[in-house]
Tab-separated table of C-alpha atoms in Angstrom:
chain	number	residue	atom	x	y	z
U	953	MET	CA	-154.243	138.538	-40.656
U	954	ALA	CA	-157.253	140.340	-42.060
U	955	PRO	CA	-158.977	138.423	-44.861
U	956	ILE	CA	-158.495	139.891	-48.316
U	957	VAL	CA	-161.766	141.072	-49.842
U	958	ALA	CA	-161.873	141.990	-53.516
U	959	LEU	CA	-164.451	144.737	-54.087
U	960	LEU	CA	-165.352	144.383	-57.720
U	961	ASP	CA	-164.927	147.687	-59.557
U	962	TYR	CA	-166.969	147.550	-62.725
U	963	GLY	CA	-168.017	151.178	-62.897
U	964	SER	CA	-171.077	150.942	-60.700
U	965	GLY	CA	-171.874	153.778	-58.336
U	966	ASN	CA	-170.452	154.740	-55.009
U	967	LEU	CA	-167.798	152.179	-54.088
U	968	ARG	CA	-166.116	154.330	-51.511
U	969	SER	CA	-168.702	153.686	-48.810
U	970	ALA	CA	-168.559	149.934	-49.369
U	971	GLU	CA	-164.772	150.066	-49.271
U	972	ARG	CA	-164.681	152.019	-46.002
U	973	ALA	CA	-167.404	149.970	-44.342
U	974	LEU	CA	-165.673	146.681	-45.216
U	975	GLU	CA	-162.380	148.059	-43.926
U	976	ALA	CA	-164.042	149.202	-40.707
U	977	ALA	CA	-165.498	145.693	-40.397
U	978	GLY	CA	-162.007	144.188	-40.486
U	979	ALA	CA	-161.298	143.302	-44.111
U	980	ASP	CA	-158.213	144.054	-46.158
U	981	VAL	CA	-160.101	145.572	-49.101
U	982	ARG	CA	-158.814	145.636	-52.691
U	983	LEU	CA	-160.913	147.734	-55.040
U	984	THR	CA	-160.239	145.906	-58.277
U	985	ALA	CA	-161.426	144.733	-61.675
U	986	ASP	CA	-158.614	142.169	-61.881
U	987	PRO	CA	-160.122	138.706	-62.557
U	988	VAL	CA	-157.185	136.950	-60.887
U	989	LEU	CA	-157.641	138.814	-57.623
U	990	GLY	CA	-161.393	138.423	-58.006
U	991	ARG	CA	-160.989	134.651	-58.106
U	992	ASP	CA	-158.230	134.315	-55.507
U	993	ALA	CA	-159.263	136.761	-52.762
U	994	ASP	CA	-160.729	135.329	-49.555
U	995	GLY	CA	-164.002	137.078	-50.339
U	996	LEU	CA	-165.537	138.882	-53.312
U	997	VAL	CA	-168.024	141.709	-52.907
U	998	VAL	CA	-170.218	142.580	-55.884
U	999	PRO	CA	-171.689	146.053	-55.418
U	1000	GLY	CA	-174.175	147.649	-57.769
U	1001	VAL	CA	-176.299	150.755	-58.116
U	1002	GLY	CA	-178.612	151.754	-60.923
U	1003	ALA	CA	-180.169	149.666	-63.633
U	1004	PHE	CA	-179.914	145.862	-63.869
U	1005	ALA	CA	-179.028	145.809	-67.571
U	1006	ALA	CA	-176.361	148.494	-67.224
U	1007	CYS	CA	-174.786	146.666	-64.278
U	1008	VAL	CA	-174.694	143.327	-66.100
U	1009	GLU	CA	-173.127	145.059	-69.085
U	1010	GLY	CA	-170.469	146.652	-66.869
U	1011	LEU	CA	-169.836	143.337	-65.171
U	1012	ARG	CA	-169.304	141.568	-68.501
U	1013	ALA	CA	-166.875	144.239	-69.630
U	1014	VAL	CA	-164.492	143.220	-66.819
U	1015	ASP	CA	-165.186	139.473	-67.175
U	1016	GLY	CA	-166.967	139.633	-63.829
U	1017	GLU	CA	-169.594	137.054	-64.721
U	1018	SER	CA	-167.090	134.241	-65.148
U	1019	VAL	CA	-165.178	135.379	-62.061
U	1020	ILE	CA	-168.350	135.048	-59.985
U	1021	ARG	CA	-169.334	131.700	-61.553
U	1022	ASP	CA	-165.835	130.280	-61.101
U	1023	ARG	CA	-165.685	131.385	-57.486
U	1024	VAL	CA	-169.071	129.957	-56.662
U	1025	ALA	CA	-168.235	126.671	-58.409
U	1026	ALA	CA	-165.076	126.464	-56.293
U	1027	GLY	CA	-166.957	127.331	-53.088
U	1028	GLY	CA	-165.407	130.808	-52.799
U	1029	PRO	CA	-167.497	133.303	-50.791
U	1030	VAL	CA	-169.315	136.057	-52.696
U	1031	LEU	CA	-171.388	138.879	-51.228
U	1032	GLY	CA	-173.737	140.767	-53.559
U	1033	ILE	CA	-175.147	144.130	-52.492
U	1034	CYS	CA	-178.288	145.826	-53.919
U	1035	VAL	CA	-178.100	145.527	-57.734
U	1036	GLY	CA	-175.040	143.343	-57.044
U	1037	HIS	CA	-177.508	141.018	-55.268
U	1038	GLN	CA	-179.996	141.212	-58.137
U	1039	ILE	CA	-177.549	140.395	-60.923
U	1040	LEU	CA	-176.625	137.100	-59.219
U	1041	PHE	CA	-180.050	135.818	-60.299
U	1042	GLY	CA	-180.993	134.309	-63.634
U	1043	ALA	CA	-182.604	137.326	-65.221
U	1044	GLY	CA	-184.015	140.771	-64.758
U	1045	ASP	CA	-187.077	142.467	-66.205
U	1046	GLU	CA	-186.506	146.161	-65.824
U	1047	HIS	CA	-188.215	148.966	-67.754
U	1048	GLY	CA	-189.771	146.216	-69.892
U	1049	LYS	CA	-186.334	145.000	-70.886
U	1050	HIS	CA	-185.321	141.399	-70.267
U	1051	SER	CA	-181.653	140.818	-69.414
U	1052	THR	CA	-179.780	137.703	-68.460
U	1053	GLY	CA	-178.057	137.743	-65.068
U	1054	VAL	CA	-175.097	135.795	-63.745
U	1055	GLY	CA	-177.420	132.942	-62.793
U	1056	VAL	CA	-175.757	131.609	-59.638
U	1057	LEU	CA	-179.146	132.003	-57.921
U	1058	PRO	CA	-182.467	130.891	-59.452
U	1059	GLY	CA	-185.068	133.560	-59.967
U	1060	VAL	CA	-186.108	136.678	-61.817
U	1061	VAL	CA	-185.791	140.285	-60.714
U	1062	ASP	CA	-188.967	142.239	-61.370
U	1063	ARG	CA	-190.744	145.373	-60.261
U	1064	LEU	CA	-191.962	145.623	-56.695
U	1065	ARG	CA	-195.747	145.607	-56.340
U	1066	ALA	CA	-196.078	148.792	-54.389
U	1067	ARG	CA	-197.423	152.233	-55.083
U	1068	ARG	CA	-194.642	154.185	-53.393
U	1069	LEU	CA	-191.467	153.462	-55.349
U	1070	PRO	CA	-188.524	153.477	-55.021
U	1071	HIS	CA	-188.719	151.543	-51.748
U	1072	MET	CA	-186.389	153.997	-50.079
U	1073	GLY	CA	-185.365	154.115	-46.475
U	1074	TRP	CA	-184.984	151.978	-43.391
U	1075	ASN	CA	-186.912	148.775	-43.003
U	1076	THR	CA	-186.811	145.671	-40.843
U	1077	VAL	CA	-186.459	142.102	-42.094
U	1078	GLU	CA	-187.689	138.613	-41.242
U	1079	ALA	CA	-184.258	137.088	-40.716
U	1080	ALA	CA	-183.915	133.449	-41.780
U	1081	ALA	CA	-183.747	130.988	-38.886
U	1082	GLY	CA	-180.130	130.142	-38.175
U	1083	SER	CA	-178.839	132.984	-40.349
U	1084	THR	CA	-175.131	133.731	-40.114
U	1085	LEU	CA	-175.387	137.187	-41.685
U	1086	PHE	CA	-178.054	138.414	-39.296
U	1087	ALA	CA	-176.627	136.954	-36.079
U	1088	GLY	CA	-177.156	139.644	-33.439
U	1089	VAL	CA	-179.044	141.983	-35.805
U	1090	GLU	CA	-182.162	139.925	-36.496
U	1091	ASP	CA	-184.419	142.773	-35.398
U	1092	ALA	CA	-182.348	145.668	-36.710
U	1093	TRP	CA	-183.143	148.274	-39.364
U	1094	PHE	CA	-181.429	148.261	-42.747
U	1095	TYR	CA	-181.291	150.848	-45.529
U	1096	PHE	CA	-183.017	149.933	-48.789
U	1097	VAL	CA	-183.094	151.831	-52.099
U	1098	HIS	CA	-184.670	149.952	-54.999
U	1099	SER	CA	-187.751	149.611	-57.186
U	1100	TYR	CA	-187.063	146.051	-58.319
U	1101	GLY	CA	-186.476	142.869	-56.377
U	1102	VAL	CA	-186.826	139.109	-56.251
U	1103	HIS	CA	-190.100	137.448	-55.336
U	1104	ALA	CA	-188.989	134.030	-54.162
U	1105	GLY	CA	-190.064	131.240	-56.496
U	1106	ALA	CA	-189.992	127.533	-55.742
U	1107	ALA	CA	-186.491	127.037	-57.149
U	1108	LEU	CA	-185.062	129.600	-54.741
U	1109	GLN	CA	-187.120	128.438	-51.769
U	1110	ASP	CA	-185.987	124.857	-52.327
U	1111	LEU	CA	-182.316	125.674	-52.817
U	1112	PRO	CA	-180.411	123.073	-50.768
U	1113	GLY	CA	-178.981	124.663	-47.653
U	1114	GLY	CA	-180.441	128.012	-48.688
U	1115	ARG	CA	-181.629	130.559	-46.160
U	1116	LEU	CA	-183.919	133.352	-47.261
U	1117	THR	CA	-184.535	136.575	-45.393
U	1118	TYR	CA	-187.541	138.654	-46.377
U	1119	ALA	CA	-188.675	142.254	-46.153
U	1120	THR	CA	-192.045	143.781	-46.927
U	1121	HIS	CA	-192.838	147.097	-48.580
U	1122	GLU	CA	-196.506	148.062	-48.497
U	1123	GLN	CA	-197.991	144.551	-48.969
U	1124	ASP	CA	-195.194	143.208	-51.133
U	1125	ARG	CA	-192.918	140.590	-49.540
U	1126	PHE	CA	-189.628	140.188	-51.348
U	1127	VAL	CA	-186.207	138.624	-50.785
U	1128	ALA	CA	-184.070	140.917	-48.603
U	1129	ALA	CA	-181.114	138.541	-48.328
U	1130	VAL	CA	-179.917	135.149	-49.485
U	1131	GLU	CA	-177.441	132.757	-47.880
U	1132	ALA	CA	-176.850	129.740	-50.101
U	1133	GLY	CA	-173.516	127.972	-49.785
U	1134	PRO	CA	-170.779	130.389	-50.859
U	1135	VAL	CA	-173.314	132.956	-52.084
U	1136	SER	CA	-174.556	135.668	-49.763
U	1137	SER	CA	-176.431	138.727	-50.925
U	1138	THR	CA	-178.492	141.570	-49.585
U	1139	GLN	CA	-181.025	143.759	-51.357
U	1140	PHE	CA	-180.340	146.520	-48.802
U	1141	HIS	CA	-177.080	148.409	-48.338
U	1142	PRO	CA	-175.206	147.108	-45.272
U	1143	GLU	CA	-172.511	149.721	-45.891
U	1144	LYS	CA	-175.166	152.413	-45.386
U	1145	SER	CA	-176.999	150.740	-42.525
U	1146	GLY	CA	-175.035	152.152	-39.610
U	1147	GLU	CA	-174.102	149.827	-36.746
U	1148	ALA	CA	-176.446	147.044	-37.864
U	1149	GLY	CA	-174.894	146.981	-41.303
U	1150	ALA	CA	-171.397	146.951	-39.813
U	1151	ARG	CA	-172.328	143.931	-37.709
U	1152	LEU	CA	-173.692	142.114	-40.769
U	1153	LEU	CA	-170.454	142.792	-42.668
U	1154	ARG	CA	-168.404	141.537	-39.718
U	1155	ASN	CA	-170.566	138.402	-39.636
U	1156	TRP	CA	-169.807	137.777	-43.304
U	1157	ILE	CA	-166.088	138.573	-42.990
U	1158	ALA	CA	-165.860	136.129	-40.070
U	1159	THR	CA	-166.807	133.305	-42.465
U	1160	LEU	CA	-163.894	134.016	-44.837
U	1161	GLY	CA	-160.797	131.863	-45.163
F	1084	MET	CA	-193.508	146.212	-41.162
F	1085	SER	CA	-193.160	149.034	-43.591
F	1086	VAL	CA	-190.491	151.546	-44.320
F	1087	ALA	CA	-189.833	154.050	-41.528
F	1088	ILE	CA	-190.504	157.784	-41.754
F	1089	ARG	CA	-187.082	159.352	-42.229
F	1090	VAL	CA	-185.791	162.287	-40.227
F	1091	ILE	CA	-183.078	164.147	-42.130
F	1092	PRO	CA	-180.873	166.869	-40.644
F	1093	CYS	CA	-179.672	169.278	-43.339
F	1094	LEU	CA	-176.374	171.149	-43.195
F	1095	ASP	CA	-175.790	174.293	-45.226
F	1096	VAL	CA	-172.119	174.214	-46.176
F	1097	HIS	CA	-170.179	177.218	-47.418
F	1098	ASP	CA	-166.527	176.756	-48.407
F	1099	GLY	CA	-166.313	173.626	-46.264
F	1100	ARG	CA	-167.908	175.110	-43.139
F	1101	VAL	CA	-171.426	174.826	-41.750
F	1102	VAL	CA	-173.269	178.133	-41.878
F	1103	LYS	CA	-176.420	179.147	-40.002
F	1104	GLY	CA	-176.122	178.904	-36.288
F	1105	VAL	CA	-174.892	175.729	-34.754
F	1106	ASN	CA	-175.213	175.439	-31.049
F	1107	PHE	CA	-173.871	172.160	-29.745
F	1108	ARG	CA	-171.848	172.056	-26.581
F	1109	ASP	CA	-170.328	168.647	-27.147
F	1110	LEU	CA	-168.611	169.420	-30.435
F	1111	ARG	CA	-165.011	170.469	-30.596
F	1112	ASP	CA	-165.757	172.528	-33.678
F	1113	ALA	CA	-169.388	173.356	-34.301
F	1114	GLY	CA	-168.603	174.598	-37.785
F	1115	ASP	CA	-167.133	171.318	-38.970
F	1116	PRO	CA	-169.707	169.536	-41.142
F	1117	VAL	CA	-167.986	166.168	-40.756
F	1118	GLU	CA	-168.239	166.282	-36.981
F	1119	LEU	CA	-171.827	167.488	-37.102
F	1120	ALA	CA	-172.851	164.775	-39.573
F	1121	ALA	CA	-171.295	162.167	-37.280
F	1122	LEU	CA	-173.229	163.570	-34.324
F	1123	TYR	CA	-176.518	163.413	-36.243
F	1124	GLY	CA	-175.680	159.863	-37.256
F	1125	ARG	CA	-175.177	158.897	-33.613
F	1126	GLU	CA	-178.444	160.631	-32.649
F	1127	GLY	CA	-180.386	158.489	-35.115
F	1128	GLY	CA	-180.620	160.749	-38.152
F	1129	ASP	CA	-181.771	158.519	-40.997
F	1130	GLU	CA	-179.781	160.388	-43.634
F	1131	VAL	CA	-177.750	163.563	-43.742
F	1132	THR	CA	-178.115	166.188	-46.452
F	1133	PHE	CA	-175.395	168.669	-47.323
F	1134	LEU	CA	-176.472	171.761	-49.192
F	1135	ASP	CA	-173.420	173.321	-50.796
F	1136	ILE	CA	-173.919	177.073	-50.993
F	1137	SER	CA	-170.372	177.859	-52.069
F	1138	ALA	CA	-170.170	180.378	-54.872
F	1139	SER	CA	-166.732	179.424	-56.148
F	1140	ARG	CA	-165.157	176.384	-57.737
F	1141	GLU	CA	-162.711	176.169	-54.813
F	1142	GLY	CA	-165.649	176.174	-52.412
F	1143	ARG	CA	-167.222	173.263	-54.292
F	1144	GLU	CA	-163.964	171.326	-54.140
F	1145	THR	CA	-163.848	171.888	-50.385
F	1146	THR	CA	-167.393	170.576	-50.046
F	1147	ARG	CA	-166.433	167.440	-51.955
F	1148	ASP	CA	-163.649	166.936	-49.455
F	1149	VAL	CA	-166.230	167.262	-46.658
F	1150	VAL	CA	-168.384	164.587	-48.265
F	1151	ARG	CA	-165.333	162.373	-48.751
F	1152	ARG	CA	-164.311	162.650	-45.115
F	1153	THR	CA	-167.867	162.178	-43.864
F	1154	ALA	CA	-168.372	159.040	-45.967
F	1155	GLU	CA	-165.319	157.517	-44.324
F	1156	THR	CA	-166.842	157.566	-40.866
F	1157	VAL	CA	-170.606	158.016	-41.143
F	1158	PHE	CA	-172.292	154.917	-42.549
F	1159	ILE	CA	-175.723	156.296	-43.333
F	1160	PRO	CA	-176.920	157.757	-46.656
F	1161	LEU	CA	-175.528	161.133	-47.653
F	1162	THR	CA	-177.253	163.491	-50.058
F	1163	VAL	CA	-175.497	166.473	-51.573
F	1164	GLY	CA	-177.144	169.394	-53.324
F	1165	GLY	CA	-176.151	172.823	-54.557
F	1166	GLY	CA	-174.691	173.691	-57.926
F	1167	VAL	CA	-175.365	170.275	-59.476
F	1168	SER	CA	-175.963	170.763	-63.171
F	1169	SER	CA	-174.647	167.798	-65.150
F	1170	VAL	CA	-173.963	164.073	-65.308
F	1171	GLU	CA	-170.305	164.918	-64.624
F	1172	ASP	CA	-171.200	166.799	-61.429
F	1173	VAL	CA	-173.189	163.810	-60.210
F	1174	ASP	CA	-170.423	161.387	-61.104
F	1175	ALA	CA	-167.879	163.483	-59.184
F	1176	LEU	CA	-170.114	163.638	-56.100
F	1177	LEU	CA	-170.866	159.910	-56.136
F	1178	ARG	CA	-167.162	159.216	-56.356
F	1179	THR	CA	-166.535	161.273	-53.229
F	1180	GLY	CA	-169.022	159.152	-51.287
F	1181	ALA	CA	-172.401	160.798	-51.846
F	1182	ASP	CA	-175.281	158.353	-52.256
F	1183	LYS	CA	-177.754	160.798	-53.715
F	1184	VAL	CA	-177.637	164.241	-55.238
F	1185	SER	CA	-180.298	166.875	-55.333
F	1186	ILE	CA	-180.814	169.120	-58.309
F	1187	ASN	CA	-182.781	172.324	-58.516
F	1188	THR	CA	-182.060	175.328	-60.762
F	1189	ALA	CA	-180.189	173.387	-63.439
F	1190	ALA	CA	-183.194	171.113	-63.925
F	1191	ILE	CA	-185.501	174.106	-64.316
F	1192	ARG	CA	-183.178	175.471	-66.998
F	1193	ARG	CA	-182.883	172.144	-68.779
F	1194	PRO	CA	-185.270	169.401	-67.585
F	1195	GLU	CA	-183.620	166.757	-69.792
F	1196	VAL	CA	-180.661	166.695	-67.406
F	1197	ILE	CA	-182.885	164.697	-65.022
F	1198	ARG	CA	-183.218	161.928	-67.600
F	1199	GLU	CA	-179.511	162.023	-68.436
F	1200	ILE	CA	-178.536	161.596	-64.783
F	1201	THR	CA	-181.049	158.896	-63.915
F	1202	GLU	CA	-180.413	156.823	-67.045
F	1203	ARG	CA	-176.771	156.665	-66.043
F	1204	PHE	CA	-177.037	156.248	-62.267
F	1205	GLY	CA	-180.608	155.097	-61.618
F	1206	ASN	CA	-183.694	156.936	-60.347
F	1207	GLN	CA	-182.740	156.434	-56.726
F	1208	VAL	CA	-179.752	158.728	-57.075
F	1209	LEU	CA	-181.654	161.880	-57.956
F	1210	VAL	CA	-183.677	164.087	-55.634
F	1211	LEU	CA	-185.544	166.868	-57.406
F	1212	SER	CA	-185.509	169.859	-55.083
F	1213	VAL	CA	-188.531	172.091	-55.654
F	1214	ASP	CA	-188.611	175.542	-54.032
F	1215	ALA	CA	-192.302	176.371	-54.204
F	1216	ARG	CA	-194.643	179.034	-52.904
F	1217	ARG	CA	-198.192	180.203	-53.380
F	1218	GLU	CA	-198.386	182.156	-56.600
F	1219	ALA	CA	-201.450	183.758	-58.114
F	1220	GLY	CA	-202.052	182.786	-61.700
F	1221	MET	CA	-200.576	179.296	-61.422
F	1222	PRO	CA	-203.122	176.542	-62.223
F	1223	SER	CA	-202.437	174.705	-58.947
F	1224	GLY	CA	-201.921	177.899	-56.954
F	1225	TYR	CA	-198.241	177.041	-56.391
F	1226	GLY	CA	-195.299	178.297	-58.405
F	1227	VAL	CA	-191.675	177.243	-58.584
F	1228	THR	CA	-189.152	179.827	-57.446
F	1229	THR	CA	-185.413	180.308	-57.765
F	1230	HIS	CA	-182.854	182.403	-55.905
F	1231	GLY	CA	-184.066	181.459	-52.455
F	1232	GLY	CA	-187.710	182.083	-53.224
F	1233	THR	CA	-187.248	185.622	-54.514
F	1234	THR	CA	-187.749	184.938	-58.216
F	1235	SER	CA	-190.614	183.173	-59.944
F	1236	ALA	CA	-189.541	180.561	-62.451
F	1237	GLY	CA	-192.909	180.898	-64.147
F	1238	ILE	CA	-193.694	177.193	-63.757
F	1239	ASP	CA	-196.536	175.510	-61.921
F	1240	ALA	CA	-195.063	173.589	-58.953
F	1241	LEU	CA	-197.355	170.559	-59.211
F	1242	ASP	CA	-196.746	170.254	-62.948
F	1243	TRP	CA	-193.020	170.504	-62.339
F	1244	ALA	CA	-193.004	167.827	-59.651
F	1245	ARG	CA	-194.978	165.508	-61.935
F	1246	GLN	CA	-192.702	166.219	-64.890
F	1247	GLY	CA	-189.587	165.678	-62.776
F	1248	VAL	CA	-190.804	162.237	-61.739
F	1249	ASP	CA	-191.721	161.385	-65.338
F	1250	LEU	CA	-188.176	162.312	-66.346
F	1251	GLY	CA	-186.796	159.958	-63.709
F	1252	ALA	CA	-186.383	161.763	-60.368
F	1253	GLY	CA	-186.555	159.210	-57.551
F	1254	GLU	CA	-187.637	161.613	-54.815
F	1255	ILE	CA	-189.108	165.078	-54.458
F	1256	LEU	CA	-187.707	167.475	-51.864
F	1257	LEU	CA	-190.451	170.035	-51.390
F	1258	ASN	CA	-189.198	173.260	-49.858
F	1259	SER	CA	-191.973	175.634	-48.933
F	1260	MET	CA	-190.631	179.135	-49.444
F	1261	ASP	CA	-193.681	180.493	-47.612
F	1262	ALA	CA	-192.943	178.405	-44.522
F	1263	ASP	CA	-189.149	178.419	-44.660
F	1264	GLY	CA	-187.590	180.123	-41.665
F	1265	THR	CA	-190.922	180.725	-39.914
F	1266	THR	CA	-190.729	177.778	-37.468
F	1267	THR	CA	-194.548	177.786	-37.572
F	1268	GLY	CA	-194.839	174.387	-39.209
F	1269	PHE	CA	-194.425	172.664	-42.550
F	1270	ASP	CA	-196.743	173.706	-45.381
F	1271	LEU	CA	-199.285	170.922	-44.923
F	1272	GLN	CA	-201.640	171.941	-47.682
F	1273	MET	CA	-198.839	172.089	-50.245
F	1274	LEU	CA	-197.494	168.731	-49.056
F	1275	ALA	CA	-200.880	167.091	-49.402
F	1276	ASP	CA	-201.355	168.633	-52.858
F	1277	VAL	CA	-197.974	167.438	-54.138
F	1278	ARG	CA	-198.547	164.044	-52.506
F	1279	ARG	CA	-201.617	163.593	-54.685
F	1280	VAL	CA	-199.678	163.996	-57.937
F	1281	VAL	CA	-196.479	161.980	-57.311
F	1282	ASP	CA	-195.890	158.434	-56.053
F	1283	VAL	CA	-192.149	158.718	-55.394
F	1284	PRO	CA	-191.006	159.456	-51.844
F	1285	LEU	CA	-191.741	163.022	-50.762
F	1286	ILE	CA	-189.436	164.933	-48.416
F	1287	ALA	CA	-190.962	167.863	-46.530
F	1288	SER	CA	-188.797	170.889	-45.884
F	1289	GLY	CA	-189.288	174.360	-44.461
F	1290	GLY	CA	-191.009	175.609	-41.343
F	1291	ALA	CA	-190.201	173.023	-38.675
F	1292	GLY	CA	-190.302	174.459	-35.160
F	1293	THR	CA	-191.761	171.838	-32.825
F	1294	VAL	CA	-192.073	168.052	-32.719
F	1295	ARG	CA	-195.779	168.473	-33.469
F	1296	HIS	CA	-194.872	169.982	-36.850
F	1297	PHE	CA	-193.008	166.821	-37.862
F	1298	VAL	CA	-195.976	164.665	-36.902
F	1299	GLU	CA	-198.351	166.864	-38.924
F	1300	ALA	CA	-196.139	166.635	-42.013
F	1301	ALA	CA	-195.966	162.855	-41.719
F	1302	ASP	CA	-199.768	162.802	-41.358
F	1303	ALA	CA	-200.021	164.942	-44.514
F	1304	GLY	CA	-198.205	162.272	-46.491
F	1305	ALA	CA	-194.496	163.091	-46.278
F	1306	ASP	CA	-192.149	160.093	-46.338
F	1307	ALA	CA	-189.244	162.041	-44.932
F	1308	LEU	CA	-188.858	165.204	-42.879
F	1309	LEU	CA	-185.935	167.519	-43.380
F	1310	ALA	CA	-184.915	170.336	-41.062
F	1311	ALA	CA	-181.876	172.443	-40.360
F	1312	SER	CA	-182.053	175.133	-37.722
F	1313	VAL	CA	-184.170	173.322	-35.100
F	1314	PHE	CA	-181.492	170.649	-34.973
F	1315	HIS	CA	-178.492	172.979	-35.245
F	1316	PHE	CA	-179.712	175.277	-32.476
F	1317	GLY	CA	-180.459	172.303	-30.285
F	1318	THR	CA	-184.146	173.313	-30.084
F	1319	LEU	CA	-185.033	169.713	-30.873
F	1320	SER	CA	-183.082	166.495	-31.072
F	1321	VAL	CA	-183.632	163.814	-33.691
F	1322	GLY	CA	-184.607	161.490	-30.840
F	1323	GLU	CA	-187.351	163.840	-29.600
F	1324	VAL	CA	-188.782	164.098	-33.099
F	1325	LYS	CA	-188.819	160.319	-33.426
F	1326	ASP	CA	-190.455	159.892	-30.018
F	1327	ALA	CA	-193.274	162.185	-31.115
F	1328	LEU	CA	-193.669	160.426	-34.464
F	1329	ALA	CA	-193.781	157.019	-32.774
F	1330	ALA	CA	-196.297	158.238	-30.194
F	1331	ALA	CA	-198.524	159.391	-33.078
F	1332	GLY	CA	-198.390	155.921	-34.641
F	1333	HIS	CA	-195.731	156.443	-37.300
F	1334	VAL	CA	-193.043	153.838	-37.874
F	1335	VAL	CA	-189.601	155.150	-36.930
F	1336	ARG	CA	-186.212	153.539	-36.887
F	1337	ARG	CA	-184.298	153.392	-33.661
F	1338	ALA	CA	-180.547	153.447	-34.220
């Protein structure tokens, strides 16, 4: 039976593509804001497009923060995508505004140090050694759209069992993906990354229940 | 590694059908935008842009259905432009599966709409489409036009691009109305001039005829290269364009 994946609907952006891509990758997708389903599904996907503060606000409005924290505490798999990846961290500094994130990953989201922003388009990554997400697509191209990101600090680098995948825009090397226990997240959009993104989603779905 | 130069096929859609000549032998229905978008996706197109040129509300609804159906099968970014004038229009398009929208005339009429859209959905969602041509009397030498290049908007094109970015636009789509339809090459001087005043990604449009033209536009500072007829008529394939870009030292994505 296909694993049930709750796609958290908290009013952020284009969920249709994520829904279709997860379905195509073999999940039984439930687009939902229901905290019960969010906690009980085999997997939870946290999407996100736009501003950090607005996304966190939307997430709180549907009790999404505690759903994510509860799941992670219970070892339930979570996949964050783009701003959904960013809001898993402790805080964000966007447009000079400091906002608290969900905090299941240590670190701060800040502006990329590049002239050409947003970092928009297809880029390659330095896949973490032994990565589950990137198995078979270590050298593939993924679609990024963002001006902010996480520059890995010591707390993130030393996360027990954590695997970090990096990407570089201009000279700026930032975190492109995290695998840390039940938490997986990607700064890029796997649902918009063609065949490579589909493979990454299948890799994640294969780890569920 | 850095971000790849994007090659973007553009489809003009009227009442749900692709207009301008389409000349592919391996399509069941060459006028079906969904099928064509899927083909471009398979060929390695980095994004697909739909330009909705429907005049009626029904036509716009049909285009939304096209975007909806495309987003179900084509997992690369989709941009939709044409008739976008409000936050509500953007919301409706994003809900159908668009990733980005482009805005043109409505932003000239009321620039604040750029801020309204990007504050709600983020800068990355909005492409400011600038139809520009050489115009005497403009400080930069380039003026913004409307109605397919036939009418001057009375605004300096470089000032407008700069203002659009200040208001929040995440990309500039620069359509040269002098070069459009000529197949004699992108407007390199205009590209280089706009490149100097904006730091957001710049998409070159208008004039593509040969692979060499794409390379020249990338050399002039474009981050993405958009074309319609050369791809539709089968004059060039996305793969040929990427081969030429790679041979010239530009980073391209291979699907």
